[in-house]
Amino acid sequence: MNLLLLLLVLALLAMIAMLGVVLWRTRRDCAEHKRARELLWLAAKAFDAAEGMCITDRRGIIQRVNPAFTRMTGYTADEVIGQNPSLLHSGRHDAEFYATMWHDLLTKGHWAGEIWNRRKNGEIYPEWASIAAVQDEQGETTHFIVNFFGLGKQKAAEDALHRLAYYDPLTHLPNRQLFIEHLGKAQAAAKRGKHYGAVLFVDLDNFRRINDARGHETGDQLLREVAARLIRFLREEDIVAHFGGDRFTVLLAKLAGSEEIAIRFARGVAEKIRLVLSMPIQWQDSTYVLGASVGVALFSVKGKTLDEPLKQAETALNQAKMAGRNAVRFFEAVMQIEVETRMALEGEMHRAIERNELQIYLQPQVDGEARIIGAEVLLRWQHPERGIVPPDHFIPLAEETGQIIAIGEWVLLEICRLLARMTAAGQALRMAVNVSPRQFRQPHFATRVKAALVATGADPDWLTLEITEGLAIEDIDGTIATLSALKALGIHLSIDDFGTGYSSLAYLSRLPVDELKIDKSFLRGVPDDARNTALVEAILAVARHLHLSVVAEGVETVEQATFLRTCNCDCYQGYLYGRPEPIETFLQLL
Ligand code: C2E
Ligand code: MG
Ligand code: MG
């Protein structure tokens, strides 16, 4: 009985244990099922995330896309499933881009990068794409999962940050930071290209006073107007920056290869800025006149630290302000002197003719036997304070300002008078007058020359006009027409400074001229200098070929003269035979 009871209890216990196992198993299965369901749910949620997602099979055919994909691309799931993702191609990437992407996917199993895609409406947009290969247990790729992250907002945020960091919020001009970056690049380029650039520091003369009296709103408006004027009047490649307050800077990155020309350009721009900013500004029924001072510093091959030109321009600016404002100053003292001299000369030149300060000098031209056969007419400016100013200092200025036309006309008339006088005295000689490009190009130049001949009774046969080689190249047809008209008057024509321009023989042969003047730079070192000697020989050969006579300019030594004579040069001019002298002194030589 007891045994039976014991067996019964044992069986019962076994049943309970089995039931427990079954129950535990069921509960475990339930938990696993739940977890799997949770995972699926999570995966579905993840698939519905804000990023665009797309799953393709291993051939790249789209199997599934999420709603974000539809929002980003404009394509519904139905429209893209079964398609190749190339329907998103923007055309912005080349075949190599996609080849690299596929190479990375197949070798590394993933690829990520910025990519431009095309929406269904045709719009193209940037996004960040990350693609991962999904592999089965055997390591075979079965799918690709593509995630797209929109860059629109990120880019906009980056742009906003960039604007904050590099631009002045009031004027929208580059700020000091960006200006210095541009300056660094410009300095490097100037070093490489061996050219000059400049930094201009601009300060508004009356700004603070107006700002204090009329308030910030007016002040801000004036600054905006200044910015607008600077932008309008400067060239697109010039960088204009606002350093805050009433301070602006301008970068002229590439001015010229020569210092002299760079100074001239920089001064021109600085003067323009000063002028433009001194014009009245109209704002809310009031008129304001700001005025500006400008400091200028050049940079070039010689190493300056990054912000040195800026500091120098600022120093120059302070000098301009100390000098009474509304002025332009250069940092380099030598440049400042040069600029001041030029400005002073420019102002004084128009009185030079009226006050009889211009003087005609004559330099003898001789033949092979050293007999004087003519003279070149060379101008001097007898300045009351500066003494004799050489033509190289004022002729280019006169050319720029247009005063050369009046000066040239005066010289021509004086020489025609002299020629008439000499002919009457039985002392006729050929006189060679320099004609500047601007003078030559004025309308009816030949008619004006004829008028001078007629008015004075001078014989055109004794008159030579020298034009420069460069002039001939610029407008060949116009030049030929004027030269022909002059030739028809019976005047002799000469090409000055021959060899320093870049004219071709083809051009030269078309010009109706009689004579070439070998530039004095070619005579340097002749006949010891092999290169120059060869050049002089070549020019003489060319002249002979074109039936032109030759004047050698700058003959200073007997050796040069002897060599030229062996080459059958026609005419000689230089210190060896005589320096330029005032007319009366020259006439006594005869
Ligand atoms: P250019 O026409 O080539 O004149 C020759 C220059 O060489 C002159 O300089 C003359 O003094 C200089 N020269 C002559 N022989 C020698 C020499 O043996 N050695 C050296 N070192 N120099 C010599 P200058 O008088 O200073 O004139 C310079 C330039 O000014 C002229 O060059 C010409 O282009 C221009 N110029 C002078 N007078 C006039 C003028 O009335 N009208 C125009 N448009 N230009 C003028
Ligand atoms: Mg000359
Ligand atoms: Mg010359």
XYZ file of C-alpha atoms and ligand atoms in Angstrom:
638
model
C 0.000 0.000 0.000
C 2.759 2.289 1.010
C 4.683 1.313 -2.092
C 1.678 2.028 -4.285
C 1.304 5.369 -2.675
C 4.991 6.088 -3.196
C 4.778 5.172 -6.920
C 1.730 7.330 -7.307
C 3.494 10.282 -5.705
C 6.538 9.741 -7.943
C 4.367 9.549 -11.093
C 2.595 12.692 -10.017
C 5.900 14.440 -9.434
C 7.147 13.313 -12.865
C 3.986 14.634 -14.486
C 4.339 17.920 -12.668
C 7.964 18.131 -13.791
C 7.028 17.383 -17.416
C 4.259 19.893 -17.277
C 6.748 22.385 -15.880
C 9.145 21.749 -18.743
C 6.373 22.088 -21.283
C 5.130 25.230 -19.629
C 8.655 26.681 -19.441
C 9.257 25.800 -23.071
C 6.018 27.429 -24.125
C 6.850 30.500 -22.155
C 10.351 30.585 -23.652
C 8.929 30.206 -27.169
C 6.508 33.008 -26.472
C 9.328 35.343 -25.361
C 11.383 34.511 -28.416
C 8.421 35.086 -30.645
C 7.793 38.366 -28.933
C 11.400 39.403 -29.325
C 11.306 38.483 -33.009
C 8.109 40.468 -33.387
C 9.743 43.377 -31.593
C 12.750 43.190 -33.885
C 10.561 43.165 -36.959
C 8.661 46.107 -35.611
C 11.910 47.943 -34.906
C 13.202 47.158 -38.382
C 9.975 48.464 -39.880
C 10.228 51.591 -37.733
C 13.852 52.046 -38.752
C 12.808 51.641 -42.361
C 10.256 54.405 -41.827
C 12.964 56.691 -40.458
C 13.637 60.220 -41.674
C 16.465 59.056 -43.945
C 15.618 57.729 -47.337
C 16.201 53.991 -47.621
C 16.233 51.597 -50.457
C 16.940 47.884 -50.608
C 18.086 46.277 -53.829
C 18.859 42.705 -54.766
C 22.390 41.743 -55.589
C 22.018 42.929 -59.193
C 20.984 46.352 -57.897
C 17.297 46.027 -58.748
C 15.166 47.962 -56.257
C 13.137 45.684 -53.952
C 11.846 48.092 -51.339
C 11.928 51.800 -50.557
C 10.676 53.679 -47.519
C 8.321 56.711 -47.338
C 11.309 59.041 -46.760
C 12.733 57.851 -50.079
C 9.463 58.841 -51.718
C 9.521 62.232 -49.983
C 13.096 62.854 -51.101
C 12.894 61.644 -54.675
C 9.252 62.114 -55.543
C 9.025 58.469 -56.694
C 6.457 56.162 -55.020
C 7.401 52.596 -54.147
C 5.348 51.298 -57.092
C 7.231 53.502 -59.493
C 10.689 52.304 -58.511
C 10.390 48.699 -57.370
C 11.860 46.531 -60.103
C 13.845 49.466 -61.476
C 17.556 50.206 -61.434
C 18.622 53.088 -59.103
C 20.259 54.711 -62.123
C 16.901 56.398 -62.679
C 18.099 58.809 -59.975
C 21.296 59.726 -61.834
C 21.771 63.491 -62.031
C 24.326 63.506 -64.825
C 26.726 65.325 -62.511
C 29.007 62.341 -62.010
C 31.041 60.611 -64.645
C 31.252 56.902 -65.310
C 34.395 56.680 -63.183
C 32.475 57.864 -60.111
C 30.006 54.981 -60.396
C 32.755 52.521 -61.297
C 34.616 53.423 -58.069
C 31.412 53.045 -56.089
C 30.794 49.541 -57.470
C 34.406 48.573 -56.979
C 34.237 49.560 -53.275
C 30.932 47.753 -52.810
C 32.190 44.537 -54.346
C 35.590 44.524 -52.657
C 34.926 46.181 -49.270
C 31.196 45.635 -48.937
C 30.379 49.320 -48.411
C 30.584 52.770 -49.962
C 29.742 56.235 -48.624
C 30.015 59.711 -50.098
C 28.309 62.827 -51.352
C 26.210 62.226 -54.411
C 24.003 64.394 -56.611
C 20.718 62.747 -57.542
C 17.749 63.773 -59.640
C 14.198 63.997 -58.325
C 11.210 62.850 -60.359
C 10.514 66.545 -61.144
C 13.967 66.875 -62.685
C 15.480 68.902 -59.845
C 18.981 67.788 -58.863
C 20.145 67.888 -55.238
C 23.088 66.761 -53.123
C 22.831 64.060 -50.490
C 25.033 61.813 -48.464
C 24.649 58.174 -49.432
C 25.836 55.143 -47.544
C 25.524 51.730 -49.181
C 26.157 48.410 -47.442
C 26.210 44.928 -48.948
C 24.194 42.238 -47.073
C 25.717 38.772 -47.162
C 24.244 35.361 -46.396
C 25.854 32.696 -44.206
C 28.027 31.557 -47.138
C 29.337 35.093 -47.567
C 27.449 35.642 -50.826
C 26.044 39.136 -51.362
C 22.267 38.921 -51.473
C 21.161 42.556 -51.104
C 22.330 46.139 -50.873
C 20.928 48.584 -48.363
C 21.169 52.232 -49.342
C 20.677 55.098 -46.878
C 20.283 58.662 -48.126
C 20.821 61.664 -45.858
C 19.634 65.010 -47.208
C 22.376 67.655 -47.289
C 20.066 70.564 -47.991
C 19.745 71.759 -44.406
C 23.335 70.927 -43.543
C 24.558 72.881 -46.583
C 22.331 75.829 -45.734
C 23.659 75.797 -42.170
C 27.243 75.598 -43.454
C 26.582 78.488 -45.842
C 25.120 80.563 -43.039
C 28.167 79.840 -40.864
C 30.466 80.708 -43.764
C 28.651 83.990 -44.274
C 28.923 84.796 -40.585
C 32.607 83.980 -40.493
C 33.633 85.727 -43.721
C 31.176 88.495 -44.528
C 30.183 91.710 -42.890
C 26.467 91.496 -42.034
C 25.786 95.191 -42.707
C 27.325 95.657 -46.133
C 27.549 91.980 -47.186
C 31.136 92.668 -48.222
C 33.964 90.256 -47.336
C 35.327 90.914 -43.833
C 38.927 91.209 -42.638
C 39.312 87.413 -42.371
C 38.309 86.757 -45.976
C 40.268 89.760 -47.216
C 43.451 88.407 -45.637
C 42.831 85.039 -47.269
C 42.516 86.723 -50.668
C 45.586 88.833 -49.933
C 47.609 85.708 -49.142
C 46.655 84.154 -52.459
C 47.361 87.384 -54.349
C 50.813 87.696 -52.756
C 51.678 84.128 -53.693
C 50.507 84.727 -57.265
C 52.510 87.981 -57.439
C 55.632 86.105 -56.370
C 55.067 83.369 -58.923
C 54.099 85.682 -61.776
C 56.613 88.426 -60.857
C 53.967 91.132 -60.980
C 52.775 93.883 -58.667
C 49.540 94.116 -56.731
C 48.268 96.698 -54.258
C 46.295 97.072 -51.059
C 44.229 100.220 -50.633
C 43.041 101.210 -47.167
C 40.069 103.564 -47.312
C 38.765 105.622 -44.413
C 35.703 107.875 -44.606
C 36.593 111.377 -43.509
C 33.347 112.662 -42.027
C 31.649 109.438 -41.058
C 32.053 109.563 -37.296
C 30.718 113.068 -37.037
C 27.610 112.237 -39.106
C 27.100 108.961 -37.293
C 27.207 110.690 -33.909
C 24.964 113.549 -34.948
C 22.396 111.645 -37.035
C 22.352 108.241 -35.382
C 23.248 104.718 -36.373
C 20.441 104.218 -38.852
C 21.782 107.006 -41.026
C 25.334 105.782 -40.431
C 24.442 102.260 -41.541
C 22.716 103.553 -44.636
C 25.772 105.616 -45.577
C 28.046 102.608 -45.135
C 25.796 100.550 -47.383
C 25.929 103.280 -50.012
C 29.741 103.435 -49.775
C 29.914 99.660 -50.241
C 27.586 99.870 -53.241
C 29.645 102.642 -54.849
C 32.923 100.793 -54.353
C 31.458 97.669 -55.920
C 29.996 99.646 -58.796
C 33.140 101.591 -59.614
C 35.727 98.887 -59.194
C 36.326 95.960 -61.445
C 34.808 92.582 -60.764
C 38.158 90.981 -59.977
C 39.005 93.626 -57.362
C 38.197 92.550 -53.806
C 36.397 95.131 -51.685
C 36.140 94.394 -47.961
C 34.569 96.122 -44.970
C 36.696 96.035 -41.843
C 33.951 97.456 -39.683
C 33.330 101.070 -38.713
C 34.160 103.420 -41.546
C 37.098 101.377 -42.835
C 37.134 99.625 -46.169
C 39.933 97.885 -48.032
C 40.501 97.088 -51.668
C 42.769 94.426 -53.098
C 44.113 94.966 -56.606
C 45.608 91.527 -57.047
C 47.407 91.950 -60.364
C 48.341 95.417 -61.558
C 51.386 95.198 -63.818
C 54.813 93.692 -64.276
C 56.596 97.010 -63.863
C 56.637 99.002 -60.657
C 56.177 102.281 -62.450
C 53.024 101.168 -64.244
C 51.707 99.488 -61.094
C 52.118 102.755 -59.163
C 50.305 104.639 -61.883
C 47.391 102.166 -61.944
C 47.139 102.004 -58.149
C 47.127 105.764 -57.930
C 44.441 105.921 -60.623
C 42.206 103.523 -58.680
C 42.858 105.322 -55.374
C 41.992 108.670 -56.928
C 38.862 107.192 -58.427
C 37.798 105.886 -55.008
C 38.499 109.250 -53.401
C 36.418 110.988 -56.049
C 33.539 108.522 -55.995
C 33.284 108.758 -52.210
C 33.389 112.529 -52.206
C 30.216 112.745 -54.267
C 27.181 113.641 -52.131
C 24.905 110.918 -50.777
C 21.166 111.567 -50.640
C 19.273 109.901 -47.765
C 15.904 110.834 -46.301
C 15.774 114.428 -47.521
C 19.336 115.133 -46.427
C 22.558 115.321 -48.361
C 25.769 113.989 -46.870
C 29.302 114.446 -48.098
C 31.657 111.858 -46.648
C 34.988 112.263 -48.429
C 37.681 109.611 -48.109
C 41.385 109.221 -47.436
C 43.230 106.367 -49.088
C 46.506 104.668 -48.126
C 48.226 102.512 -50.731
C 50.902 99.816 -50.418
C 52.262 97.629 -53.201
C 53.352 94.009 -52.946
C 55.356 91.957 -55.410
C 58.101 89.380 -55.660
C 59.900 90.600 -52.577
C 58.680 88.715 -49.528
C 56.302 90.531 -47.247
C 54.501 88.763 -44.436
C 50.846 88.022 -44.958
C 49.406 91.192 -43.455
C 52.368 93.505 -44.049
C 50.880 95.227 -47.122
C 47.757 95.808 -45.033
C 49.720 97.404 -42.199
C 51.678 99.525 -44.658
C 48.512 100.691 -46.377
C 47.144 101.615 -42.963
C 50.284 103.603 -42.144
C 49.948 105.409 -45.465
C 46.286 106.038 -44.668
C 47.205 107.654 -41.371
C 49.631 109.906 -43.205
C 46.890 110.845 -45.652
C 44.651 111.780 -42.756
C 47.378 113.780 -41.054
C 47.962 115.608 -44.317
C 44.469 117.031 -43.991
C 42.280 114.132 -45.200
C 40.651 113.686 -48.606
C 44.014 112.558 -49.950
C 45.839 109.553 -51.370
C 49.175 108.454 -49.890
C 51.601 105.702 -50.806
C 53.424 103.773 -48.118
C 56.780 103.662 -49.875
C 58.396 107.079 -49.547
C 59.992 106.889 -52.993
C 56.645 106.067 -54.544
C 55.022 108.908 -52.671
C 57.614 111.336 -54.024
C 57.146 109.947 -57.515
C 53.391 110.247 -57.263
C 53.591 113.780 -55.911
C 56.004 114.849 -58.632
C 53.772 113.405 -61.274
C 50.706 115.114 -59.881
C 52.521 118.419 -59.613
C 53.936 118.121 -63.140
C 50.536 117.209 -64.486
C 49.085 120.357 -62.971
C 51.917 122.573 -64.135
C 52.268 121.218 -67.645
C 49.350 123.059 -69.161
C 51.029 126.333 -68.186
C 54.376 125.207 -69.604
C 53.532 126.243 -73.169
C 51.907 129.521 -72.144
C 54.885 130.471 -70.006
C 57.362 129.482 -72.707
C 58.956 126.861 -70.473
C 59.224 124.236 -73.212
C 62.461 124.374 -75.158
C 63.526 122.720 -78.349
C 66.908 121.015 -78.372
C 68.570 119.642 -81.482
C 70.929 116.676 -81.667
C 73.083 116.317 -84.794
C 72.768 113.392 -87.183
C 75.849 112.780 -89.321
C 76.813 110.768 -92.379
C 79.688 108.275 -92.749
C 82.170 111.165 -92.959
C 80.817 112.730 -89.748
C 79.245 115.635 -91.673
C 76.063 116.998 -90.095
C 73.184 116.163 -92.407
C 70.314 116.648 -90.038
C 69.098 116.807 -86.467
C 66.591 115.171 -84.173
C 64.248 117.535 -82.383
C 64.164 116.755 -78.644
C 62.054 118.598 -76.153
C 63.137 119.908 -72.732
C 61.053 121.518 -70.049
C 62.850 124.391 -68.362
C 60.949 124.235 -65.070
C 61.223 127.347 -62.844
C 61.873 125.301 -59.675
C 62.891 121.859 -60.850
C 65.385 122.869 -63.496
C 65.494 120.924 -66.758
C 62.892 118.146 -66.795
C 63.808 115.419 -69.330
C 61.134 114.363 -71.848
C 60.928 110.845 -70.397
C 59.419 112.426 -67.277
C 56.743 114.529 -68.858
C 56.012 113.176 -72.366
C 54.305 109.989 -71.046
C 52.264 112.179 -68.670
C 51.283 114.520 -71.461
C 50.348 111.492 -73.520
C 48.059 110.293 -70.739
C 46.378 113.635 -70.138
C 46.073 114.469 -73.834
C 48.254 117.580 -73.454
C 50.675 115.960 -75.900
C 48.464 117.135 -78.762
C 48.968 120.821 -77.947
C 52.658 120.228 -77.196
C 53.201 118.279 -80.422
C 51.472 120.934 -82.461
C 53.642 123.637 -80.920
C 56.883 121.677 -81.657
C 55.843 121.068 -85.240
C 55.042 124.685 -85.843
C 58.313 125.869 -84.280
C 60.331 123.439 -86.390
C 58.543 124.372 -89.607
C 59.368 128.012 -88.847
C 62.998 127.083 -88.225
C 63.156 125.064 -91.443
C 61.791 127.984 -93.425
C 64.371 130.252 -91.780
C 67.275 127.865 -92.486
C 66.208 127.335 -96.090
C 66.086 131.072 -96.601
C 69.608 131.316 -95.126
C 70.822 128.555 -97.462
C 71.478 126.283 -94.440
C 68.749 123.698 -94.917
C 69.074 120.459 -92.925
C 66.707 117.580 -92.338
C 64.817 117.896 -89.036
C 63.359 114.795 -87.413
C 60.365 115.439 -85.141
C 59.027 112.813 -82.719
C 55.304 112.157 -82.997
C 53.573 110.491 -80.076
C 50.886 107.840 -80.656
C 48.026 109.986 -79.374
C 49.092 112.882 -81.539
C 49.426 110.616 -84.570
C 45.957 109.158 -84.050
C 44.106 112.429 -83.692
C 41.657 112.946 -86.535
C 43.079 114.637 -89.615
C 46.641 114.555 -88.326
C 48.038 114.763 -91.878
C 45.846 117.810 -92.591
C 47.200 119.533 -89.473
C 50.769 118.847 -90.557
C 49.976 120.252 -93.980
C 48.509 123.372 -92.366
C 51.766 123.914 -90.425
C 53.808 123.534 -93.613
C 51.573 125.932 -95.506
C 51.472 128.481 -92.676
C 55.269 128.638 -92.386
C 56.257 128.004 -95.984
C 58.561 125.142 -94.883
C 59.674 122.622 -97.526
C 58.286 119.136 -96.568
C 61.346 117.544 -98.157
C 63.412 118.621 -95.097
C 60.934 117.288 -92.547
C 61.047 113.801 -91.089
C 58.403 112.471 -88.682
C 59.406 109.692 -86.284
C 56.746 107.265 -85.141
C 57.320 104.366 -82.777
C 57.194 100.768 -83.773
C 54.425 99.952 -81.279
C 52.120 102.475 -82.867
C 52.433 100.777 -86.201
C 51.357 97.416 -84.827
C 48.253 98.538 -82.931
C 46.110 99.639 -85.877
C 47.933 98.734 -89.025
C 45.281 99.903 -91.506
C 44.746 103.266 -89.807
C 48.490 103.744 -89.520
C 49.046 102.976 -93.199
C 46.307 105.443 -94.198
C 47.807 108.300 -92.159
C 51.359 107.482 -93.210
C 50.302 107.472 -96.858
C 48.634 110.852 -96.476
C 51.825 112.252 -94.896
C 53.948 110.652 -97.594
C 51.778 112.331 -100.229
C 52.734 115.683 -98.668
C 56.390 114.883 -99.443
C 57.415 114.282 -95.823
C 59.978 111.626 -94.823
C 58.876 108.947 -92.385
C 60.982 107.085 -89.867
C 60.375 104.230 -87.445
C 61.901 105.152 -84.079
C 63.265 102.728 -81.470
C 63.252 99.977 -84.052
C 63.634 96.495 -82.593
C 62.051 97.290 -79.227
C 58.517 96.520 -80.385
C 57.300 93.234 -81.733
C 56.508 94.071 -85.303
C 56.895 91.390 -87.905
C 58.609 91.876 -91.227
C 55.264 91.351 -92.914
C 53.869 94.406 -91.089
C 56.948 96.481 -91.702
C 56.974 95.850 -95.414
C 53.436 97.246 -95.629
C 54.337 100.594 -94.046
C 55.194 103.407 -96.482
C 58.255 104.563 -94.482
C 61.731 105.657 -95.578
C 63.905 104.980 -92.583
C 64.556 102.825 -89.527
C 66.207 104.076 -86.343
C 68.105 101.372 -84.521
C 67.343 101.806 -80.833
C 70.331 102.792 -78.713
C 69.932 99.731 -76.499
C 71.157 97.580 -79.410
C 74.386 99.534 -79.698
C 75.412 98.729 -76.140
C 78.699 96.822 -76.164
C 78.950 96.733 -79.969
C 81.150 95.333 -81.476
C 82.381 93.274 -78.458
C 78.934 92.118 -77.436
C 78.292 89.270 -79.892
C 74.528 89.212 -79.428
C 73.958 92.949 -79.937
C 76.416 93.010 -82.827
C 74.501 90.236 -84.556
C 71.213 92.076 -83.959
C 72.532 95.326 -85.435
C 73.793 93.417 -88.484
C 70.423 91.732 -88.860
C 68.504 95.040 -88.628
C 70.767 96.573 -91.262
C 70.198 93.564 -93.523
C 66.416 93.822 -93.072
C 66.518 97.552 -93.859
C 68.532 96.964 -97.009
C 66.085 94.266 -98.045
C 63.147 96.677 -97.577
C 65.051 99.553 -99.256
C 65.028 101.647 -96.084
C 67.828 103.897 -94.883
C 69.113 103.415 -91.322
C 69.922 105.840 -88.513
C 71.942 104.356 -85.656
C 70.996 106.051 -82.394
C 73.180 106.258 -79.281
C 76.588 106.100 -80.956
C 78.982 106.935 -78.136
C 82.299 105.322 -79.075
C 84.630 105.286 -82.047
C 84.442 101.459 -82.037
C 80.675 101.559 -82.488
C 80.998 104.075 -85.312
C 83.739 102.076 -87.079
C 81.701 98.901 -86.880
C 78.583 100.648 -88.220
C 80.578 102.109 -91.071
C 81.762 98.621 -92.109
C 78.088 97.660 -92.254
C 77.274 100.637 -94.495
C 75.006 102.369 -92.012
C 73.605 105.558 -93.560
C 73.332 107.954 -90.654
C 74.727 108.281 -87.124
C 73.382 110.006 -84.024
C 74.899 109.994 -80.553
C 77.041 111.686 -77.948
C 80.131 110.900 -80.064
C 78.958 113.551 -82.542
C 77.058 115.861 -80.241
C 74.532 116.019 -77.442
C 71.140 117.644 -77.796
C 71.662 121.428 -77.597
C 69.375 124.467 -77.671
C 68.642 125.642 -81.238
C 71.036 128.597 -81.146
C 73.934 126.502 -79.825
C 73.272 123.899 -82.509
C 73.203 126.470 -85.296
C 76.621 127.730 -84.230
C 77.988 124.206 -84.818
C 77.165 124.418 -88.490
P 64.021 109.163 -78.855
O 63.165 109.770 -79.910
O 64.431 107.746 -79.075
O 65.239 110.107 -78.704
C 66.530 109.672 -78.545
C 66.955 109.800 -77.146
O 68.262 109.242 -77.012
C 67.072 111.239 -76.677
O 66.746 111.288 -75.304
C 68.565 111.524 -76.851
O 69.024 112.545 -76.008
C 69.129 110.189 -76.437
N 70.462 109.992 -76.977
C 70.956 110.423 -78.162
N 72.228 110.030 -78.311
C 72.551 109.329 -77.204
C 73.761 108.673 -76.760
O 74.797 108.638 -77.433
N 73.718 108.051 -75.564
C 72.594 108.077 -74.792
N 72.626 107.463 -73.610
N 71.453 108.689 -75.161
C 71.448 109.322 -76.368
P 65.809 112.399 -74.767
O 66.095 113.674 -75.422
O 65.840 112.309 -73.292
O 64.404 111.934 -75.299
C 63.820 110.820 -74.811
C 62.565 110.491 -75.556
O 61.569 111.489 -75.340
C 62.747 110.458 -77.050
O 63.290 109.275 -77.418
C 61.334 110.650 -77.522
O 60.655 109.433 -77.514
C 60.740 111.533 -76.454
N 60.661 112.887 -76.955
C 61.590 113.873 -76.910
N 61.110 114.984 -77.486
C 59.867 114.703 -77.943
C 58.840 115.462 -78.636
O 58.973 116.622 -79.007
N 57.654 114.817 -78.895
C 57.456 113.523 -78.526
N 56.302 112.965 -78.827
N 58.405 112.792 -77.878
C 59.589 113.386 -77.597
Mg 63.178 109.868 -81.718
Mg 64.781 106.499 -80.446
